[in-house]
Coordinates of C-alpha atoms in Angstrom, one line a residue:
L348 CA 2.8 -2.3 7.1
V349 CA 2.7 -5.9 9.0
V350 CA -1.2 -7.3 8.3
Q351 CA -1.7 -9.9 11.5
G352 CA -3.9 -12.5 10.4
I353 CA -3.8 -11.8 6.2
T354 CA -5.2 -15.4 5.3
G355 CA -7.7 -14.6 7.3
R356 CA -11.6 -13.6 5.6
D357 CA -11.1 -9.3 6.5
G358 CA -7.8 -10.1 7.4
A359 CA -7.4 -9.8 3.7
F360 CA -10.2 -8.0 2.0
H361 CA -9.0 -5.3 3.5
T362 CA -5.8 -5.3 3.2
R363 CA -7.1 -5.8 -0.5
Q364 CA -8.0 -2.3 0.3
M365 CA -5.0 -0.6 2.7
I366 CA -3.4 -1.5 -0.5
D367 CA -5.8 0.3 -2.9
Y368 CA -6.1 3.6 -0.7
G369 CA -2.1 3.9 -1.1
T370 CA -0.6 2.1 2.0
R371 CA 2.1 0.2 2.3
V372 CA 1.5 -2.5 3.7
V373 CA 4.7 -4.6 3.2
A374 CA 4.3 -8.4 4.9
G375 CA 1.9 -10.4 6.7
V376 CA 1.1 -12.3 9.4
T377 CA -0.1 -16.3 10.1
P378 CA 1.6 -19.0 11.5
G379 CA 2.2 -22.0 9.1
K380 CA 2.2 -19.5 5.7
G381 CA 5.2 -18.3 5.7
G382 CA 7.4 -18.2 2.2
T383 CA 4.0 -17.4 0.4
T384 CA 2.4 -14.8 -0.7
L385 CA -1.2 -12.3 -0.9
H386 CA -1.9 -9.5 -2.9
G387 CA 1.4 -9.8 -3.8
V388 CA 2.7 -8.9 0.5
P389 CA 5.3 -11.3 1.3
V390 CA 3.2 -14.1 4.6
F391 CA 6.5 -14.9 7.6
D392 CA 5.2 -17.4 10.3
S393 CA 5.7 -14.0 12.7
V394 CA 6.1 -10.6 13.1
A395 CA 9.4 -10.5 14.5
E396 CA 10.4 -12.2 10.9
A397 CA 8.4 -10.1 9.2
V398 CA 10.1 -7.1 10.4
A399 CA 13.7 -8.2 9.6
A400 CA 12.7 -8.6 6.5
T401 CA 11.0 -5.9 5.3
R402 CA 11.3 -2.7 9.2
A403 CA 8.2 -2.7 9.5
N404 CA 7.8 0.0 11.3
A405 CA 3.0 -0.2 12.1
S406 CA 1.0 -3.1 12.1
V407 CA -2.8 -3.8 11.7
I408 CA -4.1 -7.3 14.3
Y409 CA -7.3 -9.4 12.2
V410 CA -6.6 -11.9 14.0
P411 CA -9.6 -13.9 16.2
A412 CA -10.5 -12.9 19.3
P413 CA -8.3 -16.0 21.0
F414 CA -5.7 -14.6 20.1
A415 CA -5.1 -10.9 20.0
G416 CA -3.7 -10.3 22.5
D417 CA -0.7 -13.1 21.8
A418 CA -0.7 -11.1 19.0
I419 CA -1.0 -7.3 20.7
M420 CA 2.2 -8.7 23.0
E421 CA 4.1 -10.4 19.4
A422 CA 4.1 -7.1 17.7
A423 CA 5.7 -5.2 20.5
D424 CA 8.0 -7.4 21.9
A425 CA 9.4 -7.1 17.5
G426 CA 9.3 -4.0 18.1
I427 CA 6.9 -2.5 16.2
A428 CA 6.1 1.2 17.1
L429 CA 2.5 1.3 16.3
I430 CA -0.2 -1.7 16.6
V431 CA -3.8 -0.8 15.7
C432 CA -5.9 -3.5 17.0
I433 CA -9.0 -4.1 15.0
T434 CA -11.1 -6.8 16.5
E435 CA -13.5 -7.1 19.3
G436 CA -14.9 -9.1 21.1
V437 CA -11.2 -9.3 22.6
P438 CA -11.7 -11.0 26.9
V439 CA -10.9 -8.2 28.3
R440 CA -8.1 -10.1 31.3
D441 CA -6.1 -10.9 27.4
T442 CA -6.1 -6.8 26.7
L443 CA -5.0 -6.3 30.3
V444 CA -2.2 -8.4 29.9
A445 CA -1.0 -6.9 26.9
Y446 CA -1.6 -3.3 28.1
H447 CA 0.5 -4.0 30.8
H448 CA 3.0 -5.0 28.8
V449 CA 2.7 -2.6 25.9
A450 CA 2.8 0.4 28.7
N451 CA 5.9 -1.9 30.7
L452 CA 7.7 -1.7 27.0
R453 CA 6.8 2.0 26.7
E454 CA 7.9 3.0 30.3
K455 CA 11.5 0.8 29.0
N456 CA 12.0 2.6 26.3
G457 CA 11.6 6.1 26.3
N458 CA 10.6 7.5 23.1
G459 CA 6.6 7.0 23.9
R460 CA 6.6 3.9 22.1
P461 CA 5.3 0.8 21.1
R462 CA 1.4 2.5 21.3
L463 CA -1.4 0.5 21.0
V464 CA -5.2 1.1 19.4
G465 CA -7.4 -0.3 20.7
P466 CA -8.5 -3.0 20.3
N467 CA -12.7 -3.2 19.3
C468 CA -12.1 -0.5 16.6
P469 CA -11.9 0.5 13.2
G470 CA -7.5 1.8 13.8
L471 CA -6.7 4.9 12.0
L472 CA -6.9 7.1 8.2
A473 CA -4.8 10.1 7.4
P474 CA -6.6 11.2 4.2
G475 CA -4.9 11.6 1.3
I476 CA -1.7 9.1 2.6
A477 CA -2.9 6.2 5.1
R478 CA -5.4 3.1 6.0
L479 CA -4.1 0.9 8.7
G480 CA -8.3 -0.3 9.2
I481 CA -11.5 -0.5 7.7
M482 CA -12.2 3.5 7.6
P483 CA -13.7 3.8 4.6
G484 CA -11.6 6.4 3.1
H485 CA -13.5 7.3 0.3
I486 CA -15.9 9.4 2.8
A487 CA -12.5 11.6 3.7
K488 CA -10.3 14.2 2.7
P489 CA -7.2 16.1 3.8
G490 CA -7.1 18.7 6.2
P491 CA -6.8 20.8 9.8
V492 CA -9.5 19.0 11.9
G493 CA -8.5 15.5 13.9
V494 CA -11.5 13.4 15.4
V495 CA -11.6 11.3 18.1
S496 CA -14.4 9.0 18.7
R497 CA -14.8 5.6 20.7
S498 CA -17.8 4.8 18.1
G499 CA -17.2 3.6 14.4
T500 CA -20.7 4.4 13.2
L501 CA -20.6 7.9 14.7
T502 CA -16.6 8.7 13.4
Y503 CA -18.1 7.7 9.7
E504 CA -21.1 10.0 9.8
V505 CA -18.7 13.2 11.5
V506 CA -16.0 12.8 8.8
H507 CA -18.6 12.2 6.3
Q508 CA -20.7 15.7 7.1
L509 CA -16.5 17.3 7.9
T510 CA -16.3 16.1 3.8
R511 CA -19.1 17.3 3.0
A512 CA -18.9 21.0 4.5
D513 CA -16.1 21.3 3.2
L514 CA -13.6 20.9 6.1
G515 CA -11.0 18.3 5.4
Q516 CA -9.1 16.2 8.3
S517 CA -5.5 15.4 9.1
T518 CA -5.9 12.2 11.0
C519 CA -9.4 10.1 11.7
L520 CA -8.3 8.2 14.6
G521 CA -11.1 5.5 16.7
I522 CA -9.7 4.3 19.8
G523 CA -12.2 1.8 20.5
G524 CA -15.6 1.3 23.0
D525 CA -13.8 -2.0 25.0
P526 CA -13.7 -0.9 28.6
V527 CA -9.8 -1.5 28.7
I528 CA -7.7 0.1 24.5
G529 CA -4.5 0.8 24.7
T530 CA -5.6 5.3 23.8
N531 CA -7.4 7.0 25.9
F532 CA -8.1 10.8 24.8
I533 CA -6.1 13.0 26.6
D534 CA -3.0 10.6 24.2
A535 CA -4.7 11.3 20.9
L536 CA -5.1 15.6 22.3
A537 CA -1.3 15.0 22.9
A538 CA -0.2 13.4 19.4
F539 CA -2.8 16.5 17.5
E540 CA -1.2 18.7 19.5
A541 CA 2.1 17.8 18.5
D542 CA 0.6 17.8 15.0
P543 CA 2.6 20.6 13.4
K544 CA -1.1 20.3 10.1
T545 CA -3.6 19.7 13.1
E546 CA -5.7 23.5 13.4
A547 CA -8.4 21.7 15.3
I548 CA -10.2 18.8 17.1
C549 CA -13.1 16.9 17.1
L550 CA -13.9 14.9 19.8
M551 CA -16.5 12.3 20.4
G552 CA -17.5 10.7 23.4
E553 CA -17.1 10.9 26.9
I554 CA -13.3 11.4 28.2
G555 CA -13.3 11.5 31.7

């Protein structure tokens, strides 16, 4: 995992949380901070440099809203397969440009990559395996139920209630509540159908 915006307040805090959960964070990116380290993670000036050095295949974005669209496209151009944009308040125009950039690359590659999740989302959590974003790991447990929601807070509540009912989760995914998002319910359903560990799916929000 590459953390874009790792030296910012949110990026630094959640990098520590993701590492503690067991996520393999191999690089951070902050222009001008290349050559430094944070929480033992090397920082690079660009995603391309980070990928070349670490062969990372996923990125999580914590950069300020005015720069989030560019950060998404930078990750896609660097060959990142999964891009998770946590940032809220991204201008819709910026998201549209980034969305089409990612979609065009995915069509060109023909392998379903890159995939964008968000923006304005809590990310995803594979209980006991990895955390990409801001979901609290302690409320989840491994199991067969996939969870998809547009609302971050509702995601946490449902995951907590599933865990209390002894219904573990395969992956918990917050797709974001903005008008334009990179992954919708139909995309998520297709991914869960291809996952042998998922036996049931809990959807929260409007599908149409």
